[in-house]
mmCIF file of C-alpha atoms in Angstrom:
data_model
loop_
_atom_site.group_PDB
_atom_site.id
_atom_site.type_symbol
_atom_site.label_atom_id
_atom_site.label_comp_id
_atom_site.label_asym_id
_atom_site.label_seq_id
_atom_site.Cartn_x
_atom_site.Cartn_y
_atom_site.Cartn_z
ATOM 1 C CA UNK A 40 0.041 -0.055 -0.001
ATOM 2 C CA UNK A 41 1.557 3.096 -1.004
ATOM 3 C CA UNK A 42 0.915 6.488 0.894
ATOM 4 C CA UNK A 43 0.686 9.882 -0.986
ATOM 5 C CA UNK A 44 3.448 12.261 -0.136
ATOM 6 C CA UNK A 45 0.769 14.697 1.464
ATOM 7 C CA UNK A 46 -0.477 11.899 3.680
ATOM 8 C CA UNK A 47 3.186 11.193 4.878
ATOM 9 C CA UNK A 48 4.162 14.774 5.508
ATOM 10 C CA UNK A 49 0.741 15.057 7.755
ATOM 11 C CA UNK A 50 1.829 12.152 9.603
ATOM 12 C CA UNK A 51 5.220 13.317 10.122
ATOM 13 C CA UNK A 52 3.822 16.650 11.409
ATOM 14 C CA UNK A 53 1.521 14.845 13.743
ATOM 15 C CA UNK A 54 4.427 12.761 15.096
ATOM 16 C CA UNK A 55 6.561 15.864 15.503
ATOM 17 C CA UNK A 56 3.784 17.770 17.425
ATOM 18 C CA UNK A 57 3.113 14.783 19.659
ATOM 19 C CA UNK A 58 6.987 14.527 20.488
ATOM 20 C CA UNK A 59 7.033 18.189 21.053
ATOM 21 C CA UNK A 60 4.055 18.145 23.416
ATOM 22 C CA UNK A 61 5.572 14.966 25.306
ATOM 23 C CA UNK A 62 8.825 16.855 25.567
ATOM 24 C CA UNK A 63 7.280 20.020 26.755
ATOM 25 C CA UNK A 64 5.303 18.368 29.774
ATOM 26 C CA UNK A 65 7.765 18.167 32.804
ATOM 27 C CA UNK A 66 6.653 16.607 36.219
ATOM 28 C CA UNK A 67 8.829 17.652 39.068
ATOM 29 C CA UNK A 68 8.817 15.501 42.221
ATOM 30 C CA UNK A 69 7.595 17.240 45.350
ATOM 31 C CA UNK A 70 11.110 17.129 46.915
ATOM 32 C CA UNK A 71 13.033 18.661 43.772
ATOM 33 C CA UNK A 72 13.634 21.833 41.906
ATOM 34 C CA UNK A 73 14.431 21.964 38.157
ATOM 35 C CA UNK A 74 16.265 24.926 36.860
ATOM 36 C CA UNK A 75 15.171 26.003 33.529
ATOM 37 C CA UNK A 76 17.278 27.821 30.881
ATOM 38 C CA UNK A 77 15.846 29.198 27.530
ATOM 39 C CA UNK A 78 18.372 29.850 24.758
ATOM 40 C CA UNK A 79 21.197 29.193 27.303
ATOM 41 C CA UNK A 80 20.192 31.752 29.721
ATOM 42 C CA UNK A 81 18.282 31.227 33.063
ATOM 43 C CA UNK A 82 14.490 31.323 32.525
ATOM 44 C CA UNK A 83 12.805 30.055 35.840
ATOM 45 C CA UNK A 84 12.884 27.405 38.456
ATOM 46 C CA UNK A 85 10.194 24.827 38.409
ATOM 47 C CA UNK A 86 9.010 23.459 41.928
ATOM 48 C CA UNK A 87 7.120 20.189 42.464
ATOM 49 C CA UNK A 88 4.147 19.521 40.153
ATOM 50 C CA UNK A 89 3.132 19.652 36.445
ATOM 51 C CA UNK A 90 4.716 22.140 34.147
ATOM 52 C CA UNK A 91 4.846 23.062 30.578
ATOM 53 C CA UNK A 92 8.206 24.135 28.751
ATOM 54 C CA UNK A 93 8.876 24.757 25.201
ATOM 55 C CA UNK A 94 11.077 22.237 23.600
ATOM 56 C CA UNK A 95 14.276 22.928 21.860
ATOM 57 C CA UNK A 96 13.987 26.672 23.480
ATOM 58 C CA UNK A 97 13.983 25.477 26.985
ATOM 59 C CA UNK A 98 16.364 22.957 28.472
ATOM 60 C CA UNK A 99 16.658 21.623 32.099
ATOM 61 C CA UNK A 100 20.011 22.800 33.374
ATOM 62 C CA UNK A 101 19.948 20.909 36.758
ATOM 63 C CA UNK A 102 17.926 18.937 38.809
ATOM 64 C CA UNK A 103 18.240 19.538 42.408
ATOM 65 C CA UNK A 104 16.747 18.122 45.700
ATOM 66 C CA UNK A 105 15.424 20.251 48.525
ATOM 67 C CA UNK A 106 15.733 17.538 51.047
ATOM 68 C CA UNK A 107 18.514 17.530 53.600
ATOM 69 C CA UNK A 108 22.003 15.984 52.232
ATOM 70 C CA UNK A 109 24.911 14.954 54.101
ATOM 71 C CA UNK A 110 28.507 15.831 53.195
ATOM 72 C CA UNK A 111 31.331 13.976 54.974
ATOM 73 C CA UNK A 112 34.339 15.643 56.320
ATOM 74 C CA UNK A 113 37.100 13.108 55.469
ATOM 75 C CA UNK A 114 39.218 11.954 58.258
ATOM 76 C CA UNK A 115 42.240 14.428 58.421
ATOM 77 C CA UNK A 116 45.251 15.104 60.632
ATOM 78 C CA UNK A 117 44.906 18.623 62.570
ATOM 79 C CA UNK A 118 47.507 20.208 64.653
ATOM 80 C CA UNK A 119 46.120 21.964 67.732
ATOM 81 C CA UNK A 120 47.329 25.211 69.478
ATOM 82 C CA UNK A 121 49.651 23.347 71.735
ATOM 83 C CA UNK A 122 51.259 21.396 68.528
ATOM 84 C CA UNK A 123 49.498 18.043 69.215
ATOM 85 C CA UNK A 124 48.688 16.281 65.899
ATOM 86 C CA UNK A 125 45.058 14.718 66.152
ATOM 87 C CA UNK A 126 42.885 12.842 63.707
ATOM 88 C CA UNK A 127 39.306 14.215 63.053
ATOM 89 C CA UNK A 128 36.311 13.647 60.842
ATOM 90 C CA UNK A 129 32.848 14.683 60.758
ATOM 91 C CA UNK A 130 29.640 15.407 58.787
ATOM 92 C CA UNK A 131 27.770 18.591 57.437
ATOM 93 C CA UNK A 132 23.940 18.420 57.004
ATOM 94 C CA UNK A 133 23.041 20.939 54.297
ATOM 95 C CA UNK A 134 19.677 21.874 52.441
ATOM 96 C CA UNK A 135 19.241 23.694 49.150
ATOM 97 C CA UNK A 136 17.066 26.889 49.463
ATOM 98 C CA UNK A 137 17.844 28.561 46.135
ATOM 99 C CA UNK A 138 18.293 26.221 43.435
ATOM 100 C CA UNK A 139 19.310 29.151 40.957
ATOM 101 C CA UNK A 140 22.095 30.178 43.325
ATOM 102 C CA UNK A 141 23.080 26.456 43.950
ATOM 103 C CA UNK A 142 23.306 26.112 40.135
ATOM 104 C CA UNK A 143 25.218 29.290 38.977
ATOM 105 C CA UNK A 144 26.832 30.182 42.242
ATOM 106 C CA UNK A 145 29.429 27.542 42.427
ATOM 107 C CA UNK A 146 30.383 24.727 39.873
ATOM 108 C CA UNK A 147 29.887 22.039 42.567
ATOM 109 C CA UNK A 148 28.326 23.066 45.576
ATOM 110 C CA UNK A 149 28.920 19.691 47.595
ATOM 111 C CA UNK A 150 32.467 19.636 46.640
ATOM 112 C CA UNK A 151 32.985 23.442 47.697
ATOM 113 C CA UNK A 152 31.348 22.794 51.118
ATOM 114 C CA UNK A 153 33.319 19.645 51.671
ATOM 115 C CA UNK A 154 36.707 21.610 50.929
ATOM 116 C CA UNK A 155 35.421 24.691 53.123
ATOM 117 C CA UNK A 156 34.441 22.446 55.948
ATOM 118 C CA UNK A 157 37.917 20.858 55.855
ATOM 119 C CA UNK A 158 39.513 24.049 55.908
ATOM 120 C CA UNK A 159 37.408 25.725 58.362
ATOM 121 C CA UNK A 160 37.941 22.721 60.843
ATOM 122 C CA UNK A 161 41.567 23.115 60.439
ATOM 123 C CA UNK A 162 41.513 26.870 61.217
ATOM 124 C CA UNK A 163 39.135 26.425 64.379
ATOM 125 C CA UNK A 164 41.120 23.504 65.877
ATOM 126 C CA UNK A 165 44.292 25.406 65.269
ATOM 127 C CA UNK A 166 42.982 28.098 67.715
ATOM 128 C CA UNK A 167 42.343 25.738 70.511
ATOM 129 C CA UNK A 168 44.487 23.500 72.663
ATOM 130 C CA UNK A 169 44.161 19.728 72.845
ATOM 131 C CA UNK A 170 41.929 20.025 76.291
ATOM 132 C CA UNK A 171 39.689 22.561 74.704
ATOM 133 C CA UNK A 172 39.256 20.616 71.571
ATOM 134 C CA UNK A 173 38.254 17.483 73.618
ATOM 135 C CA UNK A 174 36.060 19.246 75.794
ATOM 136 C CA UNK A 175 34.464 21.865 73.866
ATOM 137 C CA UNK A 176 33.278 19.792 70.914
ATOM 138 C CA UNK A 177 29.620 21.586 70.871
ATOM 139 C CA UNK A 178 31.185 24.967 70.856
ATOM 140 C CA UNK A 179 33.610 23.719 67.961
ATOM 141 C CA UNK A 180 30.490 22.565 66.029
ATOM 142 C CA UNK A 181 28.649 25.727 66.511
ATOM 143 C CA UNK A 182 31.756 27.916 65.344
ATOM 144 C CA UNK A 183 32.250 25.603 62.304
ATOM 145 C CA UNK A 184 28.635 25.724 61.435
ATOM 146 C CA UNK A 185 28.546 29.474 61.483
ATOM 147 C CA UNK A 186 31.695 29.832 59.395
ATOM 148 C CA UNK A 187 30.389 27.425 56.699
ATOM 149 C CA UNK A 188 26.885 28.971 56.778
ATOM 150 C CA UNK A 189 28.151 32.350 56.066
ATOM 151 C CA UNK A 190 29.768 31.109 52.934
ATOM 152 C CA UNK A 191 27.046 28.374 51.768
ATOM 153 C CA UNK A 192 24.117 31.122 52.003
ATOM 154 C CA UNK A 193 25.618 32.781 49.068
ATOM 155 C CA UNK A 194 25.254 29.598 47.071
ATOM 156 C CA UNK A 195 21.646 29.252 47.935
ATOM 157 C CA UNK A 196 22.626 26.564 50.470
ATOM 158 C CA UNK A 197 21.647 26.463 53.960
ATOM 159 C CA UNK A 198 24.048 24.593 56.415
ATOM 160 C CA UNK A 199 21.761 23.081 58.946
ATOM 161 C CA UNK A 200 24.251 21.585 61.423
ATOM 162 C CA UNK A 201 27.666 20.339 61.838
ATOM 163 C CA UNK A 202 28.805 17.206 63.838
ATOM 164 C CA UNK A 203 32.435 16.092 64.510
ATOM 165 C CA UNK A 204 32.190 12.343 64.776
ATOM 166 C CA UNK A 205 35.511 11.325 65.918
ATOM 167 C CA UNK A 206 38.459 13.120 67.532
ATOM 168 C CA UNK A 207 41.390 10.583 67.900
ATOM 169 C CA UNK A 208 44.747 11.296 69.645
ATOM 170 C CA UNK A 209 48.163 9.519 69.550
ATOM 171 C CA UNK A 210 48.521 6.461 71.756
ATOM 172 C CA UNK A 211 51.131 8.139 73.851
ATOM 173 C CA UNK A 212 49.145 11.073 74.252
ATOM 174 C CA UNK A 213 46.086 9.418 75.270
ATOM 175 C CA UNK A 214 48.286 7.425 77.957
ATOM 176 C CA UNK A 215 49.607 10.813 79.269
ATOM 177 C CA UNK A 216 45.854 12.084 79.689
ATOM 178 C CA UNK A 217 44.899 8.868 81.395
ATOM 179 C CA UNK A 218 47.659 9.271 83.900
ATOM 180 C CA UNK A 219 46.896 12.813 84.356
ATOM 181 C CA UNK A 220 43.145 12.025 84.866
ATOM 182 C CA UNK A 221 44.056 9.265 87.411
ATOM 183 C CA UNK A 222 46.425 11.902 89.169
ATOM 184 C CA UNK A 223 43.681 14.578 89.010
ATOM 185 C CA UNK A 224 41.361 11.995 90.713
ATOM 186 C CA UNK A 225 43.462 11.051 93.517
ATOM 187 C CA UNK A 226 44.354 14.902 94.321
ATOM 188 C CA UNK A 227 40.601 15.420 94.386
ATOM 189 C CA UNK A 228 39.861 12.453 96.619
ATOM 190 C CA UNK A 229 42.683 13.627 99.064
ATOM 191 C CA UNK A 230 41.378 17.306 98.981
ATOM 192 C CA UNK A 231 37.886 16.042 99.564
ATOM 193 C CA UNK A 232 39.245 13.805 102.747
ATOM 194 C CA UNK A 233 41.264 16.639 103.977
ATOM 195 C CA UNK A 234 37.946 18.856 103.735
ATOM 196 C CA UNK A 235 36.074 16.275 105.374
ATOM 197 C CA UNK A 236 38.277 16.104 108.256
ATOM 198 C CA UNK A 237 38.493 19.899 108.891
ATOM 199 C CA UNK A 238 34.767 20.072 108.670
ATOM 200 C CA UNK A 239 34.590 17.151 111.261
ATOM 201 C CA UNK A 240 37.112 18.938 113.619
ATOM 202 C CA UNK A 241 35.056 22.284 113.340
ATOM 203 C CA UNK A 242 31.984 20.491 114.260
ATOM 204 C CA UNK A 243 33.432 18.743 117.220
ATOM 205 C CA UNK A 244 34.986 22.195 118.335
ATOM 206 C CA UNK A 245 31.577 23.791 117.838
ATOM 207 C CA UNK A 246 30.074 20.981 119.916
ATOM 208 C CA UNK A 247 32.424 21.231 122.689
ATOM 209 C CA UNK A 248 31.804 24.888 122.806
ATOM 210 C CA UNK A 249 28.252 24.759 123.029
ATOM 211 C CA UNK A 250 28.440 22.150 125.576
ATOM 212 C CA UNK A 251 30.662 24.470 127.822
ATOM 213 C CA UNK A 252 28.217 27.127 127.165
ATOM 214 C CA UNK A 253 25.365 25.095 128.238
ATOM 215 C CA UNK A 254 27.297 23.896 131.418
ATOM 216 C CA UNK A 255 27.978 27.383 132.159
ATOM 217 C CA UNK A 256 24.549 28.707 131.635
ATOM 218 C CA UNK A 257 23.283 25.801 134.008
ATOM 219 C CA UNK A 258 25.738 26.764 136.855
ATOM 220 C CA UNK A 259 24.785 30.349 136.432
ATOM 221 C CA UNK A 260 20.995 29.469 136.759
ATOM 222 C CA UNK A 261 21.853 27.160 139.699
ATOM 223 C CA UNK A 262 23.744 30.183 141.553
ATOM 224 C CA UNK A 263 20.861 32.536 140.672
ATOM 225 C CA UNK A 264 18.419 29.938 142.199
ATOM 226 C CA UNK A 265 20.619 29.440 145.425
ATOM 227 C CA UNK A 266 20.923 33.133 145.706
ATOM 228 C CA UNK A 267 17.067 33.578 145.253
ATOM 229 C CA UNK A 268 16.504 31.108 147.901
ATOM 230 C CA UNK A 269 18.900 32.593 150.467
ATOM 231 C CA UNK A 270 17.520 35.957 149.657
ATOM 232 C CA UNK A 271 13.861 34.639 150.470
ATOM 233 C CA UNK A 272 15.017 32.908 153.550
ATOM 234 C CA UNK A 273 16.717 36.114 154.960
ATOM 235 C CA UNK A 274 13.706 37.966 153.950
ATOM 236 C CA UNK A 275 11.475 35.491 155.873
ATOM 237 C CA UNK A 276 13.633 35.582 159.043
ATOM 238 C CA UNK A 277 13.694 39.530 158.878
ATOM 239 C CA UNK A 278 9.986 39.513 158.558
ATOM 240 C CA UNK A 279 9.679 36.899 161.462
ATOM 241 C CA UNK A 280 11.845 39.047 163.679
ATOM 242 C CA UNK A 281 9.912 42.155 162.847
ATOM 243 C CA UNK A 282 6.689 40.362 163.807
ATOM 244 C CA UNK A 283 8.108 38.945 167.028
ATOM 245 C CA UNK A 284 9.300 42.519 167.905
ATOM 246 C CA UNK A 285 5.901 44.060 167.280
ATOM 247 C CA UNK A 286 4.138 41.157 169.108
ATOM 248 C CA UNK A 287 6.192 41.946 172.087
ATOM 249 C CA UNK A 288 6.016 45.539 172.065
ATOM 250 C CA UNK A 289 2.064 45.327 171.931
ATOM 251 C CA UNK A 290 1.788 42.295 174.159
ATOM 252 C CA UNK A 291 3.815 41.737 177.278
ATOM 253 C CA UNK A 292 2.803 38.248 177.982
ATOM 254 C CA UNK A 293 3.806 37.437 174.547
ATOM 255 C CA UNK A 294 7.387 38.411 175.412
ATOM 256 C CA UNK A 295 7.169 36.531 178.524
ATOM 257 C CA UNK A 296 6.003 33.193 176.440
ATOM 258 C CA UNK A 297 8.749 33.544 174.130
ATOM 259 C CA UNK A 298 11.372 34.207 176.938
ATOM 260 C CA UNK A 299 9.906 30.922 178.811
ATOM 261 C CA UNK A 300 10.300 29.021 175.312
ATOM 262 C CA UNK A 301 13.788 29.964 174.869
ATOM 263 C CA UNK A 302 14.478 28.885 178.581
ATOM 264 C CA UNK A 303 12.843 25.566 177.759
ATOM 265 C CA UNK A 304 14.770 24.884 174.833
ATOM 266 C CA UNK A 305 17.978 25.715 176.470
#
């Protein structure tokens, strides 16, 4: 069966239109962003969903995920402020926020951030002594994060967090540190024991002082009570004498009675 030239041309046009329509439909996943160029120049960024582009004129320059990504900081030797050679590695969590900047701001933002993380890590640890490096990991993470994020924001990438996974020291340094820690613990134990003994002596002295005070107070109270008793006895005797004198002055027989009573006692 032979087709006429006009029919073949029509079929060819239909097929070409179908291909153009199919290529003009772009479905972008929810977590991605596509950068579109028109005739070699940035045109727009396609977010998740269905989009129409113009084939032959529009091309997809890059496809970027907007999910968090992990960049490894390879294990490397770093010299601390006190000239100790340590081995450090870590990871950096990033997220693309501006697909246009991530595409045109730098050739390869992942490689750039990896190299930037390495140099920043070296610079930050180089300012710290070994003890500070080991004890201030969180502070070191924040400093590296701040330095990297400042640069990555120009590339449309947000640095979410930085985690140093492992900080290894040479074996001889580790042994010296263990000996130092043991000495510090023993020193601390001696100081605590001395402090406890000192507090025990102070408490014992305070107890003796309080006991002496209470005894002195008891003696003073007893003396006051005896003095009061003597005063009252003397006062009673004085009152009795006054009453006797009064009775004798008022009644002669009373005087004779008392005199007779004294003779009978004698």
